Coordinates of C-alpha atoms and ligand atoms in Angstrom, one line a residue:
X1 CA 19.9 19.4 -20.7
X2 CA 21.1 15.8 -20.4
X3 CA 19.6 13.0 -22.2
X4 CA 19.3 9.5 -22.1
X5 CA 21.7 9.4 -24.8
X6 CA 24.2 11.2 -23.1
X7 CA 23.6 8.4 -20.2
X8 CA 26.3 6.0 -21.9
X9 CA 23.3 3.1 -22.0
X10 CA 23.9 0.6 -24.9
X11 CA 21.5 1.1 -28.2
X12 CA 19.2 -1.7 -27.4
X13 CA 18.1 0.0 -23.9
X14 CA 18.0 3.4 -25.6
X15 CA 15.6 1.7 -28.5
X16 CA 13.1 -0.3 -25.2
X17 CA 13.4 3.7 -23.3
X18 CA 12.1 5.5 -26.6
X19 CA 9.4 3.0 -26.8
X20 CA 7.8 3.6 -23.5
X21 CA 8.2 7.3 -24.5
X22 CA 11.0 9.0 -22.1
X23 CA 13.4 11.4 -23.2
X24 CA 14.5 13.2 -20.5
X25 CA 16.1 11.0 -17.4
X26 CA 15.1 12.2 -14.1
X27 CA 17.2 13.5 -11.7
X28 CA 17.6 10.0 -9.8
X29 CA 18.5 8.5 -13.1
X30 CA 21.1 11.1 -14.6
X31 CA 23.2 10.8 -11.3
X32 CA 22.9 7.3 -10.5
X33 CA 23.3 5.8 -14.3
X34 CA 26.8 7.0 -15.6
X35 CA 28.6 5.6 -12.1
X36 CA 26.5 2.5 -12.3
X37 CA 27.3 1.9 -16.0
X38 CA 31.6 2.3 -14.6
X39 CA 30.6 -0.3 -12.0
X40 CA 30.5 1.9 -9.0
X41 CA 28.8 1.5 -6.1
X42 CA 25.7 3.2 -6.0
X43 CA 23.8 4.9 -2.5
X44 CA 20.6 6.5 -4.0
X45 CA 18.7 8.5 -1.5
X46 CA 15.4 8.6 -3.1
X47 CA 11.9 7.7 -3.2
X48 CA 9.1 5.7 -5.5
X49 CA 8.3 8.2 -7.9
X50 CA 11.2 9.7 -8.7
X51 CA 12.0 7.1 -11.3
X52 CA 14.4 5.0 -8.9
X53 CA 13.6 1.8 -10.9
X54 CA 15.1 2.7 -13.8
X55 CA 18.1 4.2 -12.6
X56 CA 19.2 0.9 -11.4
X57 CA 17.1 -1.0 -14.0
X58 CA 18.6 0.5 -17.0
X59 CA 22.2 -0.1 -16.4
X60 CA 21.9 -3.5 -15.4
X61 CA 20.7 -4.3 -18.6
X62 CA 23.2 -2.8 -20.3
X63 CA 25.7 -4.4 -18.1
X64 CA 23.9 -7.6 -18.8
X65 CA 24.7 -7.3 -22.5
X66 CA 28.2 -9.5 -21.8
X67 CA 27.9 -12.7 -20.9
X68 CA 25.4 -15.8 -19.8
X69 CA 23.9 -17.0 -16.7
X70 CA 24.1 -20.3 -15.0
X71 CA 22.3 -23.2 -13.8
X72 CA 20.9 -21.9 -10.3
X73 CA 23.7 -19.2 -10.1
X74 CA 22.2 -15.8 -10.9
X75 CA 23.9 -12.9 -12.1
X76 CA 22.3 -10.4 -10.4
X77 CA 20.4 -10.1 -7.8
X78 CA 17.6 -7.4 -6.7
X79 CA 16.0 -7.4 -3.3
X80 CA 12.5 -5.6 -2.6
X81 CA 10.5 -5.5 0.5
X82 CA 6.8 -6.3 -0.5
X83 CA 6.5 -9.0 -3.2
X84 CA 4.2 -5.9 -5.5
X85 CA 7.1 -3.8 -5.3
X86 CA 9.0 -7.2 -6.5
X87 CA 6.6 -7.9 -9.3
X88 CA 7.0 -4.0 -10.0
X89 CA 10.5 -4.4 -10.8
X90 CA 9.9 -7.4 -13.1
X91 CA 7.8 -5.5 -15.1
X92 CA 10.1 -2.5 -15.4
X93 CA 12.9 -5.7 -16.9
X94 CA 10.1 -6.5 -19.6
X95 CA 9.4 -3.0 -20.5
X96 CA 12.5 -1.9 -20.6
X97 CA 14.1 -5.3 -21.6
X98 CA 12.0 -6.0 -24.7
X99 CA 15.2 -6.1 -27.3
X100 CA 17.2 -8.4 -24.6
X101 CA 17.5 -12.1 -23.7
X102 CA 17.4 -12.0 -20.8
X103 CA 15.5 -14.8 -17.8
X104 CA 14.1 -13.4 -15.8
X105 CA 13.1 -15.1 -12.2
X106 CA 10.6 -13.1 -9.3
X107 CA 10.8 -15.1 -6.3
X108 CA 7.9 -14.2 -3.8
X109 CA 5.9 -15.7 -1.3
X110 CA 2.7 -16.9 -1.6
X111 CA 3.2 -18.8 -5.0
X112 CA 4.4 -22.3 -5.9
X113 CA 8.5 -23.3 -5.2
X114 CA 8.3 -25.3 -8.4
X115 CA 7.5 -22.5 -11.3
X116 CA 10.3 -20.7 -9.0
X117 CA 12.7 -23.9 -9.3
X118 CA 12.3 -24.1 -13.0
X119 CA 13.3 -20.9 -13.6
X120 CA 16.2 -21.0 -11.4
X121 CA 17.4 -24.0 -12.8
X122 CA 17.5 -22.5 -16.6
X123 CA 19.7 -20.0 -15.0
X124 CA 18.9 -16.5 -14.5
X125 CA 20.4 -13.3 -15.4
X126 CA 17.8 -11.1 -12.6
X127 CA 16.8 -12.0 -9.6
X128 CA 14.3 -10.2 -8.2
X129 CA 13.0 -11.7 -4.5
X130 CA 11.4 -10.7 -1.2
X131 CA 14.0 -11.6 1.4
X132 CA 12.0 -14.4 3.3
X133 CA 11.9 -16.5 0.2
X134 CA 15.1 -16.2 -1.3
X135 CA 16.1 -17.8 2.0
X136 CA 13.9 -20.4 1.7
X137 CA 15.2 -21.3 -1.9
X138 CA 18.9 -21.0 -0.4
X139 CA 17.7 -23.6 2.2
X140 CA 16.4 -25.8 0.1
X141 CA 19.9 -25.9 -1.7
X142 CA 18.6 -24.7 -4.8
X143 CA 20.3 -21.8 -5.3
X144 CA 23.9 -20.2 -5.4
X145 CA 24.6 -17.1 -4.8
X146 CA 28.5 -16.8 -5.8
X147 CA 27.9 -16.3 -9.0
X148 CA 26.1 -12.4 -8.5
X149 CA 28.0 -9.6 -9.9
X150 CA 25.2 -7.3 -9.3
X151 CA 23.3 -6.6 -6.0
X152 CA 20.5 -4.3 -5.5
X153 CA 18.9 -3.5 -2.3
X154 CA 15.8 -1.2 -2.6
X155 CA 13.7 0.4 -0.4
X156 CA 16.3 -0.6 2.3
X157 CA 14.0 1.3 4.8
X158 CA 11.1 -0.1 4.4
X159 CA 13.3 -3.2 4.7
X160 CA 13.9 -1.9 8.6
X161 CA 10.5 -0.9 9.1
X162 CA 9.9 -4.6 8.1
X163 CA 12.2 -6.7 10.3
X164 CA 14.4 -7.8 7.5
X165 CA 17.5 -6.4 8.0
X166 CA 18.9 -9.5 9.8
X167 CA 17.8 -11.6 6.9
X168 CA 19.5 -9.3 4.3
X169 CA 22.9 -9.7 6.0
X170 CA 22.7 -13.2 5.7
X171 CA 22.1 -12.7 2.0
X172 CA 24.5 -10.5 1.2
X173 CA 27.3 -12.8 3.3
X174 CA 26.1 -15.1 0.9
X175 CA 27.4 -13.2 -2.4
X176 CA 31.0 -12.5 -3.2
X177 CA 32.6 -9.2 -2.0
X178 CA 34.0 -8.2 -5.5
X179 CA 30.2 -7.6 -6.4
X180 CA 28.7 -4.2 -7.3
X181 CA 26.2 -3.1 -5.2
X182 CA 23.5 -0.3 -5.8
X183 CA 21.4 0.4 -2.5
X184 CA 18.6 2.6 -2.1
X185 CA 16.5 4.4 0.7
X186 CA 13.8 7.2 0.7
X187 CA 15.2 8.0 4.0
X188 CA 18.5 7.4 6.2
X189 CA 18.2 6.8 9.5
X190 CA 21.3 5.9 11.5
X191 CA 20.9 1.9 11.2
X192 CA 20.5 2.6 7.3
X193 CA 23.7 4.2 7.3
X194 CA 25.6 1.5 9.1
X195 CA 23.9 -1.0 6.7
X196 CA 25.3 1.1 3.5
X197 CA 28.7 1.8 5.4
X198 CA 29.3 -2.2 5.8
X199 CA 27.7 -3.7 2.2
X200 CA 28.9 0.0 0.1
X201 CA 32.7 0.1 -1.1
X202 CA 33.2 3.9 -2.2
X203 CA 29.8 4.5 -3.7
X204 CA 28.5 7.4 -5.3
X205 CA 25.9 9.2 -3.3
X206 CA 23.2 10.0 -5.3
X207 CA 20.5 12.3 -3.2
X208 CA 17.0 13.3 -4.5
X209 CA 15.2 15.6 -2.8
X210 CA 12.9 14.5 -0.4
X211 CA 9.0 16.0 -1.2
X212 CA 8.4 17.3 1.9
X213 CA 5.8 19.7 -0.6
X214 CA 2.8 18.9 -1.6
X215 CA 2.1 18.8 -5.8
X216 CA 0.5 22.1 -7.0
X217 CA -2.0 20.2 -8.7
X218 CA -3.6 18.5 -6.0
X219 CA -6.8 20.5 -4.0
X220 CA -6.4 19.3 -0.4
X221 CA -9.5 19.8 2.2
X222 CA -10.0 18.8 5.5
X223 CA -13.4 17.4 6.8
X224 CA -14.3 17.1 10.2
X225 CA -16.2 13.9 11.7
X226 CA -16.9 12.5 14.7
X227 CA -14.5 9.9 16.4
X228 CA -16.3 6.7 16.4
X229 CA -15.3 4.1 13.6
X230 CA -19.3 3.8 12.2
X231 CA -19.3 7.7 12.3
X232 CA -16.1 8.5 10.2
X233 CA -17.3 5.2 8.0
X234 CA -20.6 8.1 7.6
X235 CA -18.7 10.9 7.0
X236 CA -16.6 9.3 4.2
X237 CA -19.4 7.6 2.5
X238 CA -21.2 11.1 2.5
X239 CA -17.8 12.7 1.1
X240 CA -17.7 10.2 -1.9
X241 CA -20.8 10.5 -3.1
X242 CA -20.8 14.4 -2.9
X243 CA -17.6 13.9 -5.5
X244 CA -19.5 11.3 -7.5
X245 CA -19.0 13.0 -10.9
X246 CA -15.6 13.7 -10.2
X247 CA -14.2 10.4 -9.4
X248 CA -12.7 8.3 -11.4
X249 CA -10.9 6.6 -9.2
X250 CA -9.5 6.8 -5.4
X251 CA -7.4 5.5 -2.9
X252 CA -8.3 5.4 0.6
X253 CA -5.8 5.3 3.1
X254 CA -6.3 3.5 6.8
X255 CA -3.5 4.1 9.4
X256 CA -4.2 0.3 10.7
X257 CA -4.7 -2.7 8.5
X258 CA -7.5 -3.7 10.7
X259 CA -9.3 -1.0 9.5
X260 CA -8.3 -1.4 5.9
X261 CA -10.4 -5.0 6.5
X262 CA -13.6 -3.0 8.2
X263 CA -13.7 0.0 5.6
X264 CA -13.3 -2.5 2.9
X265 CA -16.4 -4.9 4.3
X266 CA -18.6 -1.7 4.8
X267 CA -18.1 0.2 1.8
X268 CA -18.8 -3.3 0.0
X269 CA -21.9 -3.5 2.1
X270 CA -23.1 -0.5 0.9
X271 CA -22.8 -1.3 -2.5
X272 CA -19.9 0.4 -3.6
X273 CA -17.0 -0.7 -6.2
X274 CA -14.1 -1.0 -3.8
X275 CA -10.8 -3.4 -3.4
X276 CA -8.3 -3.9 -0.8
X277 CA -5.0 -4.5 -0.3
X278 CA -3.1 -5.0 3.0
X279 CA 0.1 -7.2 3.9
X280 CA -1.7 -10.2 4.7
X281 CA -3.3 -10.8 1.6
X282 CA -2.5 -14.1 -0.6
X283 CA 0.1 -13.0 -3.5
X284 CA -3.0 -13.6 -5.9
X285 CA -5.5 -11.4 -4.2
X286 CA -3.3 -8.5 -3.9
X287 CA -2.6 -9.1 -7.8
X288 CA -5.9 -9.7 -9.0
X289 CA -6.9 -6.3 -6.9
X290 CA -4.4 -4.3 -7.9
X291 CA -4.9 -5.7 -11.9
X292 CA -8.9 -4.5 -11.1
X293 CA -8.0 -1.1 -9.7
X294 CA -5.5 -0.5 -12.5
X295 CA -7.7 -1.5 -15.1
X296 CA -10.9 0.7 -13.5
X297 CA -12.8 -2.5 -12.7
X298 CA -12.5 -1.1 -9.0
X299 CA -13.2 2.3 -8.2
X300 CA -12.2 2.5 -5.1
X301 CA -9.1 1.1 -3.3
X302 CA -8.6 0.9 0.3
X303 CA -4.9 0.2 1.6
X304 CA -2.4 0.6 4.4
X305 CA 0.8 3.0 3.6
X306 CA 2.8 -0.5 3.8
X307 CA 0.7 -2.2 0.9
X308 CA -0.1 0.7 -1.0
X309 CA 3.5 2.2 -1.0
X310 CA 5.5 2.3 -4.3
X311 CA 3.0 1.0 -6.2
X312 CA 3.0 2.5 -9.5
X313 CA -0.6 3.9 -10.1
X314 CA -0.9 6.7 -12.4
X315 CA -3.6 8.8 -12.6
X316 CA -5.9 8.3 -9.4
X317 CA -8.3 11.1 -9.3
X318 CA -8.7 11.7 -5.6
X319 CA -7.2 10.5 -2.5
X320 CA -9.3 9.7 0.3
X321 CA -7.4 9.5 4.0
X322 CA -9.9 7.6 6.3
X323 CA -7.7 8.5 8.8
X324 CA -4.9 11.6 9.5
X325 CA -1.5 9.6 9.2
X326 CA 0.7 8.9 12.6
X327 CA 3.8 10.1 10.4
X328 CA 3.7 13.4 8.6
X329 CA 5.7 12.4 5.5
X330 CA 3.4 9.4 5.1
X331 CA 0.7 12.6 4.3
X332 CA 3.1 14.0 1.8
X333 CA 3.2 9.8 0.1
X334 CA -0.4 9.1 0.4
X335 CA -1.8 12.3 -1.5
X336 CA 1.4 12.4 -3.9
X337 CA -0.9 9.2 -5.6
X338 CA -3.0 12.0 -7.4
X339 CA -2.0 14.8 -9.4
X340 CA 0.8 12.9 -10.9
X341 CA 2.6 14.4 -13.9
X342 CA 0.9 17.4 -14.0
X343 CA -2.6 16.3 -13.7
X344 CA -5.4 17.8 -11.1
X345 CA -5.9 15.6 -8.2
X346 CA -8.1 16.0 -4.8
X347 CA -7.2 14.5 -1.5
X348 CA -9.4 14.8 1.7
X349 CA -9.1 14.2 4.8
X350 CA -11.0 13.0 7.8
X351 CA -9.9 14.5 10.9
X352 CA -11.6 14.2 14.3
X353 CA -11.0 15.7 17.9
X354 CA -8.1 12.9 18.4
X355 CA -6.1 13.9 15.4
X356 CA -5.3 17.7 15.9
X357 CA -1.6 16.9 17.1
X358 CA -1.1 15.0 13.8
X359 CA -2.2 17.7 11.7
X360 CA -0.4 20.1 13.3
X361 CA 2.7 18.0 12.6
X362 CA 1.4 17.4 8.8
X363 CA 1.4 21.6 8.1
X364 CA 4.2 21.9 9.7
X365 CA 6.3 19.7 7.7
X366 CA 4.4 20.9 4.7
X367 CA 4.3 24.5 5.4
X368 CA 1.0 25.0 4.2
X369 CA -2.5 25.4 6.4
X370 CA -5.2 22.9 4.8
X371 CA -8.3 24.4 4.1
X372 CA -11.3 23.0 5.4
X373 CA -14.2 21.6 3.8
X374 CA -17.4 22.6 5.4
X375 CA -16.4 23.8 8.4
X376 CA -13.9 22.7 11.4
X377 CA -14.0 20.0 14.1
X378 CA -16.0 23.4 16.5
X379 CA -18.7 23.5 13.5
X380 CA -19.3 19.4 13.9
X381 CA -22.8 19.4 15.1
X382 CA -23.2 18.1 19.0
X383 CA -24.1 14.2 19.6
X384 CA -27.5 13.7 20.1
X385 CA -26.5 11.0 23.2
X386 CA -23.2 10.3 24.3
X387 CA -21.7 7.0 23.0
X388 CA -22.3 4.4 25.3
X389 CA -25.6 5.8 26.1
X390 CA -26.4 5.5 22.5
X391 CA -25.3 1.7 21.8
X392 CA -26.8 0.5 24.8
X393 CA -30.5 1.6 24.1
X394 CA -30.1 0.3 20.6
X395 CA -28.7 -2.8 21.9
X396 CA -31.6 -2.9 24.7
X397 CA -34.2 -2.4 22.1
X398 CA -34.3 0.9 20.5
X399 CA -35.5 1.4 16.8
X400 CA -36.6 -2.0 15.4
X401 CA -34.6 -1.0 12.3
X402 CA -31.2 -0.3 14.5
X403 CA -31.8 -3.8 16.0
X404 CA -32.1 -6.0 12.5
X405 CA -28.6 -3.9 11.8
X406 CA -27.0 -5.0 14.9
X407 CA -28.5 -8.9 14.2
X408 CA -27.1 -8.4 10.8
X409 CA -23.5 -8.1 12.2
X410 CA -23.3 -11.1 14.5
X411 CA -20.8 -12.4 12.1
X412 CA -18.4 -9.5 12.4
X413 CA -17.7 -10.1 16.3
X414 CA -14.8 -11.7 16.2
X415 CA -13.5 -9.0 14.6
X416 CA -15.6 -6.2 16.2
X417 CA -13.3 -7.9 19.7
X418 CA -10.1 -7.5 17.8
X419 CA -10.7 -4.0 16.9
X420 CA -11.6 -3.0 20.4
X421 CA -8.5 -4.8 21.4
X422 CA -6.5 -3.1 19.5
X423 CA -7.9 0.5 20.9
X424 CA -7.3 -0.6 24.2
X425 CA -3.6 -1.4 23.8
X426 CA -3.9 2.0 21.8
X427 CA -1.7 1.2 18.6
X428 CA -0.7 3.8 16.7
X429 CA 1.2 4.5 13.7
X430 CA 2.3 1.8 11.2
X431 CA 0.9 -1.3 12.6
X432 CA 0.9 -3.5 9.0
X433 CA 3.3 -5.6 10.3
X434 CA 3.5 -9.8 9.9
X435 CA 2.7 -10.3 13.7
X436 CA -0.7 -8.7 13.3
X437 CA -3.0 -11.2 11.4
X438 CA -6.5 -10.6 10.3
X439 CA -7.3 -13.2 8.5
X440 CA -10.2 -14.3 10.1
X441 CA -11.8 -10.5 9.4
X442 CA -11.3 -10.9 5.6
X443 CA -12.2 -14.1 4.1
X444 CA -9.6 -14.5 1.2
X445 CA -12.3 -14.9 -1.9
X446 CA -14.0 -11.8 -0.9
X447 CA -10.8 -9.9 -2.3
X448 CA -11.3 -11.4 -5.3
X449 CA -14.8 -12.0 -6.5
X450 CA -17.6 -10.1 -4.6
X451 CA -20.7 -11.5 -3.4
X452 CA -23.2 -9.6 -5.4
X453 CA -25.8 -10.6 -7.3
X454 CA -25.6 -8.0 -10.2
X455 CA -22.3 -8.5 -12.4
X456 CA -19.8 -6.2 -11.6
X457 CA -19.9 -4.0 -15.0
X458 CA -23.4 -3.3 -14.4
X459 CA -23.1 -2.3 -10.6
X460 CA -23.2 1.5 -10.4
X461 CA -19.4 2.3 -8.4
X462 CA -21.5 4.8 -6.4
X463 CA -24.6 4.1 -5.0
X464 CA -27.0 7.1 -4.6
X465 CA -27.7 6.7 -0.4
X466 CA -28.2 4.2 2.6
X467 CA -32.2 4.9 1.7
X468 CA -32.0 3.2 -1.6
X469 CA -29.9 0.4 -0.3
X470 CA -32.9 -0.3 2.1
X471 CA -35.2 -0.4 -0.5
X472 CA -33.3 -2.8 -2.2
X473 CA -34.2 -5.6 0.4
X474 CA -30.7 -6.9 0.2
X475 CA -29.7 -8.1 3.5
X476 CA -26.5 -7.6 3.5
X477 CA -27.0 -4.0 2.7
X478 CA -28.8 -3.5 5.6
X479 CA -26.9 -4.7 8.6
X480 CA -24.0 -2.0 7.8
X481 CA -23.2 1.1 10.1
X482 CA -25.0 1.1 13.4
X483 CA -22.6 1.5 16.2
X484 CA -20.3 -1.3 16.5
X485 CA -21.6 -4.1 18.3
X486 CA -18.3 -5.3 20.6
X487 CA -18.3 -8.5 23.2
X488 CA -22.1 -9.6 23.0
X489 CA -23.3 -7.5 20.7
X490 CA -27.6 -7.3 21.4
X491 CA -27.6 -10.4 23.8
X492 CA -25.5 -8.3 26.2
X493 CA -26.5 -9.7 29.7
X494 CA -27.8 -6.9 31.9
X495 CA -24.3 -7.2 34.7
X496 CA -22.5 -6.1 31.4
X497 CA -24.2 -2.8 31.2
X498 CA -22.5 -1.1 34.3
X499 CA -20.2 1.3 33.0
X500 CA -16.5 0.4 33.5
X501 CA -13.7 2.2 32.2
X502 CA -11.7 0.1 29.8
X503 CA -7.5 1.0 30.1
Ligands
AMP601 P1 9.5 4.7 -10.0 O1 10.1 5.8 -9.1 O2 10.6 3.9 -10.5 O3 8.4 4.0 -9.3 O4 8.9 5.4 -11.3 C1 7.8 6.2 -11.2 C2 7.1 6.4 -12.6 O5 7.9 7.2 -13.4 C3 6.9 5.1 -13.4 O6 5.6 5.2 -13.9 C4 7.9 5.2 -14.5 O7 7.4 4.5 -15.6 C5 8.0 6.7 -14.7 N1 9.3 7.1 -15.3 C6 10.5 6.5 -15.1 N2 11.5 7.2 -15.7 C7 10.9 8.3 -16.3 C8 11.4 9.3 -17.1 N3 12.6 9.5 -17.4 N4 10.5 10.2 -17.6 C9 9.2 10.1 -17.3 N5 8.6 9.1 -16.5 C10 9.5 8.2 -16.0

């Protein structure tokens, strides 16, 4: 069996690797290593969690070992798609970088140019940088980029998926053509190949498989809900507290980041311990939520596949997907966050009348048949009234109770409009892209501190049920999940209530 000693890594890397306790490289690492460390081009096919990190990681600081950097000429240079993946890889340098000298300098959005500038300027050996603000430093004339020896380009699909494939051809034109590059993809699709056929000289092809199976160790079950937004919000709140002595802590996926923003508000409106993290955050939010959620401050996490994928979380207890991924393999990612290394996860799933195509696709490329857990969508009991029926008498009057709910959300219409716009232009799939904001549906702070009288060690993560909340007298615990109040909400003028079909 190989081992990092066979590798050909220098002493001090091997020294920093014992330390965080590996001994046996994984299958990413043993092929990609040994050609990296004889300066060859590297095309790893392969995804977070295989140890892809590092495999390009390790040599680089070996290779690093000779020589010094520059005033604002980098040696090497390592480009990520999301500024955590970014900061990811930063942390990887100090773990694994503990016996070198080494500068390191992350250049991300969303902080200050001038912390950035200073570290540029004392001359950097790694560069590790989202491709947006690289180009701003290069702008700025701050930076040169002759001087890289070493060029990494990870996650170059999600770099597609992300629009920033023009801007990394402008960066690599930027560095000299003798470099050494190492580019990696989980996936690669025909516009990945060109890229690695124009920026790869001879590389070694390094392939891992792709885990198109599901961990042994995670239970998966399937539970059936009704369509509407307030009723799956129901069904999962139900779901979590029937696990409540299991959980110790969970991810919950949303296909939109819209809905990341809703979930979020209403599970914190019901009292429970939850985060978020979606692409438009501010770089200190998503840090300071993803520090919580690591550190079990947060129990619960909701997040988009874009802002929740590589992220190294070990140990999550259960997955939670709020809704059935558009893309099948984004299944096989989401619940792959529990039952890591051996451990016993769970991962449920909501799944409604809509999403039986999906799920097909999901067993399909999984090859197993998901069990379900109390029952499927035919045992989902019948709706007492159909749907607008239903929100119109509560709007019109109704149950005094429904009525203080609805008044309760007033606030939320702005957003309540976006969400119904976005069903009526019927987005699917991986929508967590720059052009859709939502800032105005998640007020920046709220990621970070939460609005609650009772410090946060001393809130319980899951509150018993909706009747307690009531009981509670706490306002904003009320006016959480009646149907979802859209244009006027309760001060609907009378014309409004003719039905009209919405395309
Ligand atoms: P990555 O694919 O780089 O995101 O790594 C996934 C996880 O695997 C991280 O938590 C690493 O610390 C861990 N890891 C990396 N290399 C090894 C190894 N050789 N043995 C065990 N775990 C590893």
């Amino acid at each position: 069996m190989t081992t990092f000693q066979d590798l050909g890594l220098s002493q001090k890397v091997l020294n920093a690797v014992t330390d965080a306790g590996y001994s046996i490289p994984t299958p990413i690492q043993a092929g990609a290593i040994p050609p990296a460390l004889q300066r060859r081009d590297i095309l790893g096919i392969a995804q977070t969690g295989t140890g892809k990190t590092a495999s390009f990681v390790l040599p680089m600081l070996t290779l690093l070992e000779k020589g010094r950097a520059r005033a604002r000429m980098p040696r090497t240079l390592i480009l990520e798609p999301t500024r955590e993946l970014a900061a990811q890889v930063a942390e990887n340098f100090e773990k694994y970088g503990k016996n070198h000298k080494l500068n390191v300098a992350l250049l991300i959005g969303g902080v200050s140019f001038d912390d950035q500038d200073r570290k540029l300027e004392r001359g950097a050996d790694v560069l590790i940088a989202t491709p947006g603000r690289l180009l701003d430093h290069c702008e700025r004339g701050k930076l040169l980029m002759t001087g890289v020896e070493i060029l990494v380009i990870d996650e170059a699909d999600r770099m597609l998926d992300m629009g920033f494939i023009p801007d990394i051809e402008r960066i690599v034109k930027m560095i000299p053509f003798t470099r050494q590059t190492l580019f990696f993809s989980a996936t690669m699709p025909p516009e990945i190949q060109k890229l690695a056929d124009a920026f790869l000289q001879n590389p070694e092809r390094v392939e891992v498989a792709k885990p198109s199976t599901t961990a042994k160790t995670v239970s998966q079950r399937l539970v059936a809900s009704h369509g509407l937004d307030w009723e799956k919000r129901a069904t999962l709140r139900e779901l979590i507290r029937s696990q409540e002595a299991d959980i110790k802590n969970a991810i919950i996926f949303c296909n939109r980041k819209k809905d990341v923003a809703d979930l979020f508000r209403s599970l914190e409106r019901h009292g429970f311990s939850a985060g978020a993290l979606h692409g438009d955050m501010d770089q200190r939010s998503r840090m300071t939520m993803l520090h919580n959620f690591k550190e079990g401050n947060l129990k619960l996490l909701v997040a988009s596949d874009v802002a929740a994928r590589g992220l190294d979380i070990p140990d999550v207890s259960h997955v939670f997907n709020f809704d059935v991924p558009i893309h099948a393999e984004d299944y096989v990612h989401r619940i792959g966050r529990t039952g890591r290394a051996g451990r016993s996860g769970s991962a449920y799933m909501l799944v409604t009348k809509r999403d039986t195509k999906h799920l097909d696709a999901i067993e399909k490329l999984t090859g197993e048949k998901i069990e379900w857990q109390a029952g499927d969508l035919s045992a989902l009991p019948e709706r007492e009234e159909s749907e607008d029926h239903g929100r119109r008498e509560r709007r019109a009057g109704g149950k005094g109770r429904e009525r203080d709910r609805d008044r309760g959300r007033k606030s939320d219409r702005g957003s309540k409009r976006d969400t119904a716009a976005l069903h009526k232009t019927d987005i699917v799939g991986d929508v967590d892209n720059k052009a859709e904001t939502m800032e105005s549906a998640m007020p920046r702070e709220a990621h970070i501190e939460k609005k609650s009288d009772t410090p946060r060690h001393e809130r319980r993560p899951y509150p018993a049920n909706d009747d307690n909340r009531g009981r509670q007298g706490r306002r904003h615990h009320q006016n959480d999940d009646g149907p979802t109040p859209i244009g006027f909400g309760e001060d609907i003028p009378a014309f409004m209530l003719i039905t009209a079909a919405v395309k």
